[in-house]
């Protein structure tokens, strides 16, 4: 099985991409709309923001996800009953319990991998994060310890005759609409960080991290369709470094007593970055 793990993916999304590839779905099409995404889903278990749009656009591309959150072994057994023999599915478990993971028996932390259902109850596993195949896990352990079992099934893709250039132009227009709202939302987050506890700043840092991941995935789409030259902002390492400085700045605020000057600087950084992105979007929309 071919496994994928590149910049912008995490252990959850690299499993989704790898499973979608196995279904022969054009999964990269799901990345074209991720630049303008702002409405992420927060997962308190993993303490991370997840893309809603990637899941919706994967379905339009022909891979539908069904997520079964498991609060108990009974939930996991019910979820597992929907998985067909031979099917590859996502499993979310504590890395502490995974014999191949570096955190095994050392530290707790959520991790995703792929498993294939087999009648004998010992499942072959595939872990894109570690480029790992040839390991296995028992059905008993999955049912006892999984917090998430997710299926991907192939469905007819939604008809779309748009060429890649038109898809990117559409995304540029979406970014021009969403970015002013995003800038205002960051302003509210900064105001909250000034008066609330450090967890607000940590949430802002995780949100910035989701924005960075989406920009890397949008870059993947641009590179795949040889459009990166027309939006060369996304090939600029300094651009990502500046977004990373925003993320790290919010983490610094979360543990700092002297917040005011840091928050002012973060506001200026975000405004500059979004302004640069809007200029690039406008240029592509009008000239390409």
mmCIF file of C-alpha atoms in Angstrom:
data_model
loop_
_atom_site.group_PDB
_atom_site.id
_atom_site.type_symbol
_atom_site.label_atom_id
_atom_site.label_comp_id
_atom_site.label_asym_id
_atom_site.label_seq_id
_atom_site.Cartn_x
_atom_site.Cartn_y
_atom_site.Cartn_z
ATOM 1 C CA UNK A 1 0.000 0.000 0.000
ATOM 2 C CA UNK A 2 1.352 3.422 -0.944
ATOM 3 C CA UNK A 3 1.638 5.760 2.038
ATOM 4 C CA UNK A 4 1.798 9.561 1.948
ATOM 5 C CA UNK A 5 3.278 11.989 4.433
ATOM 6 C CA UNK A 6 4.397 15.455 3.333
ATOM 7 C CA UNK A 7 4.430 18.960 4.738
ATOM 8 C CA UNK A 8 0.967 20.060 5.817
ATOM 9 C CA UNK A 9 -0.222 16.579 6.774
ATOM 10 C CA UNK A 10 -0.389 15.172 10.301
ATOM 11 C CA UNK A 11 -0.927 11.591 11.469
ATOM 12 C CA UNK A 12 -4.685 11.981 10.920
ATOM 13 C CA UNK A 13 -4.682 13.594 7.488
ATOM 14 C CA UNK A 14 -1.841 11.443 6.110
ATOM 15 C CA UNK A 15 -3.970 8.391 6.909
ATOM 16 C CA UNK A 16 -6.945 9.961 5.131
ATOM 17 C CA UNK A 17 -4.865 10.747 2.035
ATOM 18 C CA UNK A 18 -3.293 7.274 1.982
ATOM 19 C CA UNK A 19 -6.683 5.566 2.321
ATOM 20 C CA UNK A 20 -8.214 7.811 -0.374
ATOM 21 C CA UNK A 21 -5.307 6.973 -2.706
ATOM 22 C CA UNK A 22 -6.008 3.272 -2.200
ATOM 23 C CA UNK A 23 -9.569 3.956 -3.377
ATOM 24 C CA UNK A 24 -8.098 5.568 -6.536
ATOM 25 C CA UNK A 25 -9.609 8.938 -5.661
ATOM 26 C CA UNK A 26 -8.060 12.205 -6.873
ATOM 27 C CA UNK A 27 -7.499 13.395 -3.294
ATOM 28 C CA UNK A 28 -5.272 16.366 -4.197
ATOM 29 C CA UNK A 29 -8.361 18.154 -5.538
ATOM 30 C CA UNK A 30 -9.507 18.513 -1.926
ATOM 31 C CA UNK A 31 -6.588 20.877 -1.257
ATOM 32 C CA UNK A 32 -7.553 23.645 -3.672
ATOM 33 C CA UNK A 33 -10.074 25.257 -1.326
ATOM 34 C CA UNK A 34 -7.996 25.125 1.859
ATOM 35 C CA UNK A 35 -6.359 28.558 1.602
ATOM 36 C CA UNK A 36 -9.597 30.376 2.408
ATOM 37 C CA UNK A 37 -10.764 27.971 5.129
ATOM 38 C CA UNK A 38 -11.256 29.542 8.557
ATOM 39 C CA UNK A 39 -14.008 27.435 10.181
ATOM 40 C CA UNK A 40 -11.984 24.569 11.634
ATOM 41 C CA UNK A 41 -13.269 21.887 13.991
ATOM 42 C CA UNK A 42 -11.486 21.814 17.337
ATOM 43 C CA UNK A 43 -10.681 18.342 18.661
ATOM 44 C CA UNK A 44 -10.176 18.497 22.447
ATOM 45 C CA UNK A 45 -8.687 14.982 22.554
ATOM 46 C CA UNK A 46 -5.795 15.875 20.245
ATOM 47 C CA UNK A 47 -5.872 19.581 21.144
ATOM 48 C CA UNK A 48 -5.767 20.553 17.496
ATOM 49 C CA UNK A 49 -7.905 22.246 14.869
ATOM 50 C CA UNK A 50 -8.991 20.006 11.992
ATOM 51 C CA UNK A 51 -10.121 20.920 8.498
ATOM 52 C CA UNK A 52 -13.830 20.506 7.826
ATOM 53 C CA UNK A 53 -13.380 21.480 4.199
ATOM 54 C CA UNK A 54 -10.901 18.721 3.400
ATOM 55 C CA UNK A 55 -13.461 16.091 4.435
ATOM 56 C CA UNK A 56 -16.273 17.769 2.459
ATOM 57 C CA UNK A 57 -14.119 18.191 -0.650
ATOM 58 C CA UNK A 58 -12.836 14.624 -0.440
ATOM 59 C CA UNK A 59 -16.446 13.489 -0.591
ATOM 60 C CA UNK A 60 -16.943 15.629 -3.698
ATOM 61 C CA UNK A 61 -13.825 13.990 -5.135
ATOM 62 C CA UNK A 62 -15.257 10.522 -4.457
ATOM 63 C CA UNK A 63 -14.126 9.464 -0.949
ATOM 64 C CA UNK A 64 -16.745 9.707 1.771
ATOM 65 C CA UNK A 65 -15.668 9.550 5.416
ATOM 66 C CA UNK A 66 -17.731 8.103 8.242
ATOM 67 C CA UNK A 67 -16.321 8.919 11.685
ATOM 68 C CA UNK A 68 -17.208 6.791 14.706
ATOM 69 C CA UNK A 69 -16.007 8.335 17.965
ATOM 70 C CA UNK A 70 -15.512 5.635 20.585
ATOM 71 C CA UNK A 71 -16.002 6.477 24.253
ATOM 72 C CA UNK A 72 -16.087 2.800 25.276
ATOM 73 C CA UNK A 73 -15.261 -0.683 23.946
ATOM 74 C CA UNK A 74 -18.967 -1.045 23.191
ATOM 75 C CA UNK A 75 -18.828 2.037 20.940
ATOM 76 C CA UNK A 76 -15.765 0.622 19.202
ATOM 77 C CA UNK A 77 -17.466 -2.737 18.669
ATOM 78 C CA UNK A 78 -20.501 -1.013 17.153
ATOM 79 C CA UNK A 79 -18.264 1.065 14.863
ATOM 80 C CA UNK A 80 -16.249 -1.996 13.894
ATOM 81 C CA UNK A 81 -19.386 -3.873 12.887
ATOM 82 C CA UNK A 82 -19.746 -1.445 9.951
ATOM 83 C CA UNK A 83 -16.247 -2.205 8.610
ATOM 84 C CA UNK A 84 -16.159 -4.849 5.882
ATOM 85 C CA UNK A 85 -13.604 -7.642 5.701
ATOM 86 C CA UNK A 86 -10.574 -6.537 3.685
ATOM 87 C CA UNK A 87 -11.393 -2.854 4.172
ATOM 88 C CA UNK A 88 -8.640 -0.449 5.251
ATOM 89 C CA UNK A 89 -9.827 1.929 7.969
ATOM 90 C CA UNK A 90 -8.422 4.614 10.276
ATOM 91 C CA UNK A 91 -7.785 3.900 13.942
ATOM 92 C CA UNK A 92 -7.129 6.535 16.589
ATOM 93 C CA UNK A 93 -5.336 5.196 19.677
ATOM 94 C CA UNK A 94 -2.921 6.242 22.392
ATOM 95 C CA UNK A 95 0.632 5.970 21.012
ATOM 96 C CA UNK A 96 1.599 4.611 24.437
ATOM 97 C CA UNK A 97 -0.129 1.345 23.418
ATOM 98 C CA UNK A 98 1.362 1.006 19.905
ATOM 99 C CA UNK A 99 4.398 -1.272 19.867
ATOM 100 C CA UNK A 100 5.905 0.384 16.747
ATOM 101 C CA UNK A 101 5.500 3.976 17.941
ATOM 102 C CA UNK A 102 8.457 5.870 19.499
ATOM 103 C CA UNK A 103 6.198 6.760 22.447
ATOM 104 C CA UNK A 104 5.383 3.109 23.193
ATOM 105 C CA UNK A 105 5.306 2.586 26.969
ATOM 106 C CA UNK A 106 6.938 6.018 27.415
ATOM 107 C CA UNK A 107 4.422 8.810 26.895
ATOM 108 C CA UNK A 108 0.734 9.209 26.195
ATOM 109 C CA UNK A 109 -0.442 10.962 23.057
ATOM 110 C CA UNK A 110 -3.121 10.427 20.393
ATOM 111 C CA UNK A 111 -1.995 8.831 17.148
ATOM 112 C CA UNK A 112 -3.655 7.590 13.957
ATOM 113 C CA UNK A 113 -2.742 4.665 11.730
ATOM 114 C CA UNK A 114 -4.444 2.433 9.144
ATOM 115 C CA UNK A 115 -5.521 -1.158 9.691
ATOM 116 C CA UNK A 116 -7.063 -3.766 7.422
ATOM 117 C CA UNK A 117 -9.888 -5.897 8.743
ATOM 118 C CA UNK A 118 -9.195 -9.619 8.603
ATOM 119 C CA UNK A 119 -11.432 -12.500 9.681
ATOM 120 C CA UNK A 120 -8.748 -14.060 11.895
ATOM 121 C CA UNK A 121 -8.688 -10.987 14.151
ATOM 122 C CA UNK A 122 -5.042 -9.943 13.634
ATOM 123 C CA UNK A 123 -4.957 -6.876 11.423
ATOM 124 C CA UNK A 124 -2.116 -5.711 9.145
ATOM 125 C CA UNK A 125 -1.265 -2.078 9.944
ATOM 126 C CA UNK A 126 0.087 0.817 7.897
ATOM 127 C CA UNK A 127 1.476 3.958 9.498
ATOM 128 C CA UNK A 128 2.227 6.830 7.086
ATOM 129 C CA UNK A 129 3.853 8.932 9.820
ATOM 130 C CA UNK A 130 6.650 6.378 10.196
ATOM 131 C CA UNK A 131 6.497 5.015 6.598
ATOM 132 C CA UNK A 132 5.719 1.702 8.238
ATOM 133 C CA UNK A 133 4.129 -1.461 6.866
ATOM 134 C CA UNK A 134 4.338 -5.094 7.914
ATOM 135 C CA UNK A 135 3.236 -4.646 11.539
ATOM 136 C CA UNK A 136 -0.024 -5.878 13.015
ATOM 137 C CA UNK A 137 -2.456 -5.331 15.856
ATOM 138 C CA UNK A 138 -5.141 -7.543 17.357
ATOM 139 C CA UNK A 139 -8.844 -6.843 17.061
ATOM 140 C CA UNK A 140 -9.051 -7.124 20.856
ATOM 141 C CA UNK A 141 -6.651 -4.208 21.406
ATOM 142 C CA UNK A 142 -8.392 -2.049 18.819
ATOM 143 C CA UNK A 143 -11.807 -2.622 20.397
ATOM 144 C CA UNK A 144 -10.499 -2.010 23.914
ATOM 145 C CA UNK A 145 -8.431 1.108 23.241
ATOM 146 C CA UNK A 146 -9.521 2.920 20.058
ATOM 147 C CA UNK A 147 -11.033 6.382 20.554
ATOM 148 C CA UNK A 148 -11.877 6.730 16.854
ATOM 149 C CA UNK A 149 -12.642 4.337 14.015
ATOM 150 C CA UNK A 150 -13.130 6.038 10.651
ATOM 151 C CA UNK A 151 -14.149 4.503 7.345
ATOM 152 C CA UNK A 152 -13.536 5.818 3.835
ATOM 153 C CA UNK A 153 -15.711 4.470 1.059
ATOM 154 C CA UNK A 154 -15.706 5.259 -2.631
ATOM 155 C CA UNK A 155 -18.693 7.153 -4.006
ATOM 156 C CA UNK A 156 -19.374 8.807 -7.386
ATOM 157 C CA UNK A 157 -17.498 12.130 -7.526
ATOM 158 C CA UNK A 158 -19.428 15.355 -7.993
ATOM 159 C CA UNK A 159 -19.288 16.587 -11.604
ATOM 160 C CA UNK A 160 -16.912 19.525 -12.046
ATOM 161 C CA UNK A 161 -15.556 20.633 -15.407
ATOM 162 C CA UNK A 162 -13.436 23.456 -13.976
ATOM 163 C CA UNK A 163 -9.783 23.439 -14.999
ATOM 164 C CA UNK A 164 -7.146 23.790 -12.234
ATOM 165 C CA UNK A 165 -6.499 27.433 -13.119
ATOM 166 C CA UNK A 166 -10.188 28.279 -12.750
ATOM 167 C CA UNK A 167 -10.334 26.361 -9.438
ATOM 168 C CA UNK A 168 -7.411 28.437 -8.121
ATOM 169 C CA UNK A 169 -8.992 31.655 -9.405
ATOM 170 C CA UNK A 170 -12.172 30.715 -7.544
ATOM 171 C CA UNK A 171 -10.148 30.089 -4.399
ATOM 172 C CA UNK A 172 -8.436 33.473 -4.766
ATOM 173 C CA UNK A 173 -11.849 35.132 -4.823
ATOM 174 C CA UNK A 174 -12.859 33.138 -1.745
ATOM 175 C CA UNK A 175 -9.663 34.229 0.052
ATOM 176 C CA UNK A 176 -10.378 37.881 -0.761
ATOM 177 C CA UNK A 177 -13.731 37.484 0.991
ATOM 178 C CA UNK A 178 -12.551 35.420 3.958
ATOM 179 C CA UNK A 179 -9.305 37.215 4.829
ATOM 180 C CA UNK A 180 -10.831 40.478 6.151
ATOM 181 C CA UNK A 181 -13.086 38.359 8.393
ATOM 182 C CA UNK A 182 -10.069 36.297 9.473
ATOM 183 C CA UNK A 183 -8.124 39.454 10.339
ATOM 184 C CA UNK A 184 -11.040 40.660 12.468
ATOM 185 C CA UNK A 185 -11.238 37.255 14.173
ATOM 186 C CA UNK A 186 -7.537 37.418 15.027
ATOM 187 C CA UNK A 187 -8.178 40.853 16.517
ATOM 188 C CA UNK A 188 -10.806 39.335 18.817
ATOM 189 C CA UNK A 189 -8.447 36.509 19.756
ATOM 190 C CA UNK A 190 -5.725 39.008 20.640
ATOM 191 C CA UNK A 191 -8.158 40.978 22.794
ATOM 192 C CA UNK A 192 -9.127 37.760 24.598
ATOM 193 C CA UNK A 193 -5.481 36.840 25.151
ATOM 194 C CA UNK A 194 -4.903 40.189 26.857
ATOM 195 C CA UNK A 195 -7.525 39.580 29.540
ATOM 196 C CA UNK A 196 -7.956 35.800 29.759
ATOM 197 C CA UNK A 197 -5.745 32.926 30.906
ATOM 198 C CA UNK A 198 -2.925 31.424 28.884
ATOM 199 C CA UNK A 199 -5.119 28.715 27.372
ATOM 200 C CA UNK A 200 -6.709 31.332 25.066
ATOM 201 C CA UNK A 201 -3.301 32.105 23.613
ATOM 202 C CA UNK A 202 -2.504 28.387 23.271
ATOM 203 C CA UNK A 203 -5.762 27.950 21.327
ATOM 204 C CA UNK A 204 -4.777 30.848 19.056
ATOM 205 C CA UNK A 205 -1.412 29.153 18.442
ATOM 206 C CA UNK A 206 -3.129 25.889 17.500
ATOM 207 C CA UNK A 207 -5.459 27.794 15.185
ATOM 208 C CA UNK A 208 -2.467 29.427 13.488
ATOM 209 C CA UNK A 209 -0.931 25.972 13.102
ATOM 210 C CA UNK A 210 -4.054 24.801 11.219
ATOM 211 C CA UNK A 211 -3.792 27.825 8.911
ATOM 212 C CA UNK A 212 -0.149 26.969 8.192
ATOM 213 C CA UNK A 213 -1.013 23.341 7.367
ATOM 214 C CA UNK A 214 -3.725 24.467 4.973
ATOM 215 C CA UNK A 215 -1.298 26.768 3.181
ATOM 216 C CA UNK A 216 1.160 23.908 2.692
ATOM 217 C CA UNK A 217 -1.630 21.721 1.253
ATOM 218 C CA UNK A 218 -2.779 24.502 -1.068
ATOM 219 C CA UNK A 219 0.845 24.780 -2.197
ATOM 220 C CA UNK A 220 0.790 21.043 -2.980
ATOM 221 C CA UNK A 221 -2.146 21.611 -5.330
ATOM 222 C CA UNK A 222 -0.399 24.551 -7.001
ATOM 223 C CA UNK A 223 2.782 22.523 -7.529
ATOM 224 C CA UNK A 224 0.874 19.517 -8.847
ATOM 225 C CA UNK A 225 -0.788 21.666 -11.517
ATOM 226 C CA UNK A 226 2.279 23.850 -12.223
ATOM 227 C CA UNK A 227 0.616 27.022 -11.005
ATOM 228 C CA UNK A 228 3.047 27.806 -8.194
ATOM 229 C CA UNK A 229 4.851 30.368 -10.365
ATOM 230 C CA UNK A 230 1.704 32.485 -10.616
ATOM 231 C CA UNK A 231 1.305 32.415 -6.818
ATOM 232 C CA UNK A 232 4.981 32.293 -5.846
ATOM 233 C CA UNK A 233 4.106 33.545 -2.362
ATOM 234 C CA UNK A 234 3.456 29.889 -1.538
ATOM 235 C CA UNK A 235 6.960 28.816 -2.540
ATOM 236 C CA UNK A 236 8.595 31.436 -0.275
ATOM 237 C CA UNK A 237 10.131 29.804 2.820
ATOM 238 C CA UNK A 238 10.116 33.150 4.628
ATOM 239 C CA UNK A 239 6.330 33.317 4.220
ATOM 240 C CA UNK A 240 5.883 30.094 6.219
ATOM 241 C CA UNK A 241 8.538 31.185 8.711
ATOM 242 C CA UNK A 242 6.541 34.351 9.409
ATOM 243 C CA UNK A 243 3.353 32.352 9.988
ATOM 244 C CA UNK A 244 5.319 30.029 12.265
ATOM 245 C CA UNK A 245 6.523 33.090 14.190
ATOM 246 C CA UNK A 246 2.851 34.014 14.722
ATOM 247 C CA UNK A 247 2.119 30.531 16.062
ATOM 248 C CA UNK A 248 5.164 30.552 18.346
ATOM 249 C CA UNK A 249 4.328 34.092 19.464
ATOM 250 C CA UNK A 250 0.939 32.988 20.735
ATOM 251 C CA UNK A 251 2.565 30.069 22.573
ATOM 252 C CA UNK A 252 4.945 32.575 24.151
ATOM 253 C CA UNK A 253 2.011 34.744 25.225
ATOM 254 C CA UNK A 254 0.401 31.682 26.843
ATOM 255 C CA UNK A 255 3.260 31.448 29.350
ATOM 256 C CA UNK A 256 4.303 35.109 29.586
ATOM 257 C CA UNK A 257 3.355 37.730 32.134
ATOM 258 C CA UNK A 258 4.329 40.623 29.826
ATOM 259 C CA UNK A 259 1.675 40.182 27.135
ATOM 260 C CA UNK A 260 0.915 43.662 25.848
ATOM 261 C CA UNK A 261 3.921 44.278 23.582
ATOM 262 C CA UNK A 262 3.894 40.682 22.320
ATOM 263 C CA UNK A 263 0.226 40.871 21.365
ATOM 264 C CA UNK A 264 0.682 44.197 19.593
ATOM 265 C CA UNK A 265 3.506 42.694 17.536
ATOM 266 C CA UNK A 266 1.400 39.609 16.725
ATOM 267 C CA UNK A 267 -1.440 41.817 15.496
ATOM 268 C CA UNK A 268 0.933 43.631 13.147
ATOM 269 C CA UNK A 269 2.418 40.350 11.873
ATOM 270 C CA UNK A 270 -0.997 38.860 11.097
ATOM 271 C CA UNK A 271 -2.173 42.027 9.359
ATOM 272 C CA UNK A 272 0.988 42.083 7.217
ATOM 273 C CA UNK A 273 0.705 38.406 6.263
ATOM 274 C CA UNK A 274 -2.964 38.548 5.352
ATOM 275 C CA UNK A 275 -2.410 41.762 3.431
ATOM 276 C CA UNK A 276 0.326 40.092 1.412
ATOM 277 C CA UNK A 277 -1.920 37.096 0.733
ATOM 278 C CA UNK A 278 -4.768 39.340 -0.428
ATOM 279 C CA UNK A 279 -2.478 41.180 -2.842
ATOM 280 C CA UNK A 280 -1.366 37.832 -4.302
ATOM 281 C CA UNK A 281 -4.985 36.644 -4.593
ATOM 282 C CA UNK A 282 -6.053 39.856 -6.313
ATOM 283 C CA UNK A 283 -3.141 39.688 -8.755
ATOM 284 C CA UNK A 284 -3.932 36.088 -9.740
ATOM 285 C CA UNK A 285 -7.664 36.812 -10.105
ATOM 286 C CA UNK A 286 -7.054 39.780 -12.394
ATOM 287 C CA UNK A 287 -4.045 38.714 -14.422
ATOM 288 C CA UNK A 288 -3.865 34.925 -14.772
#
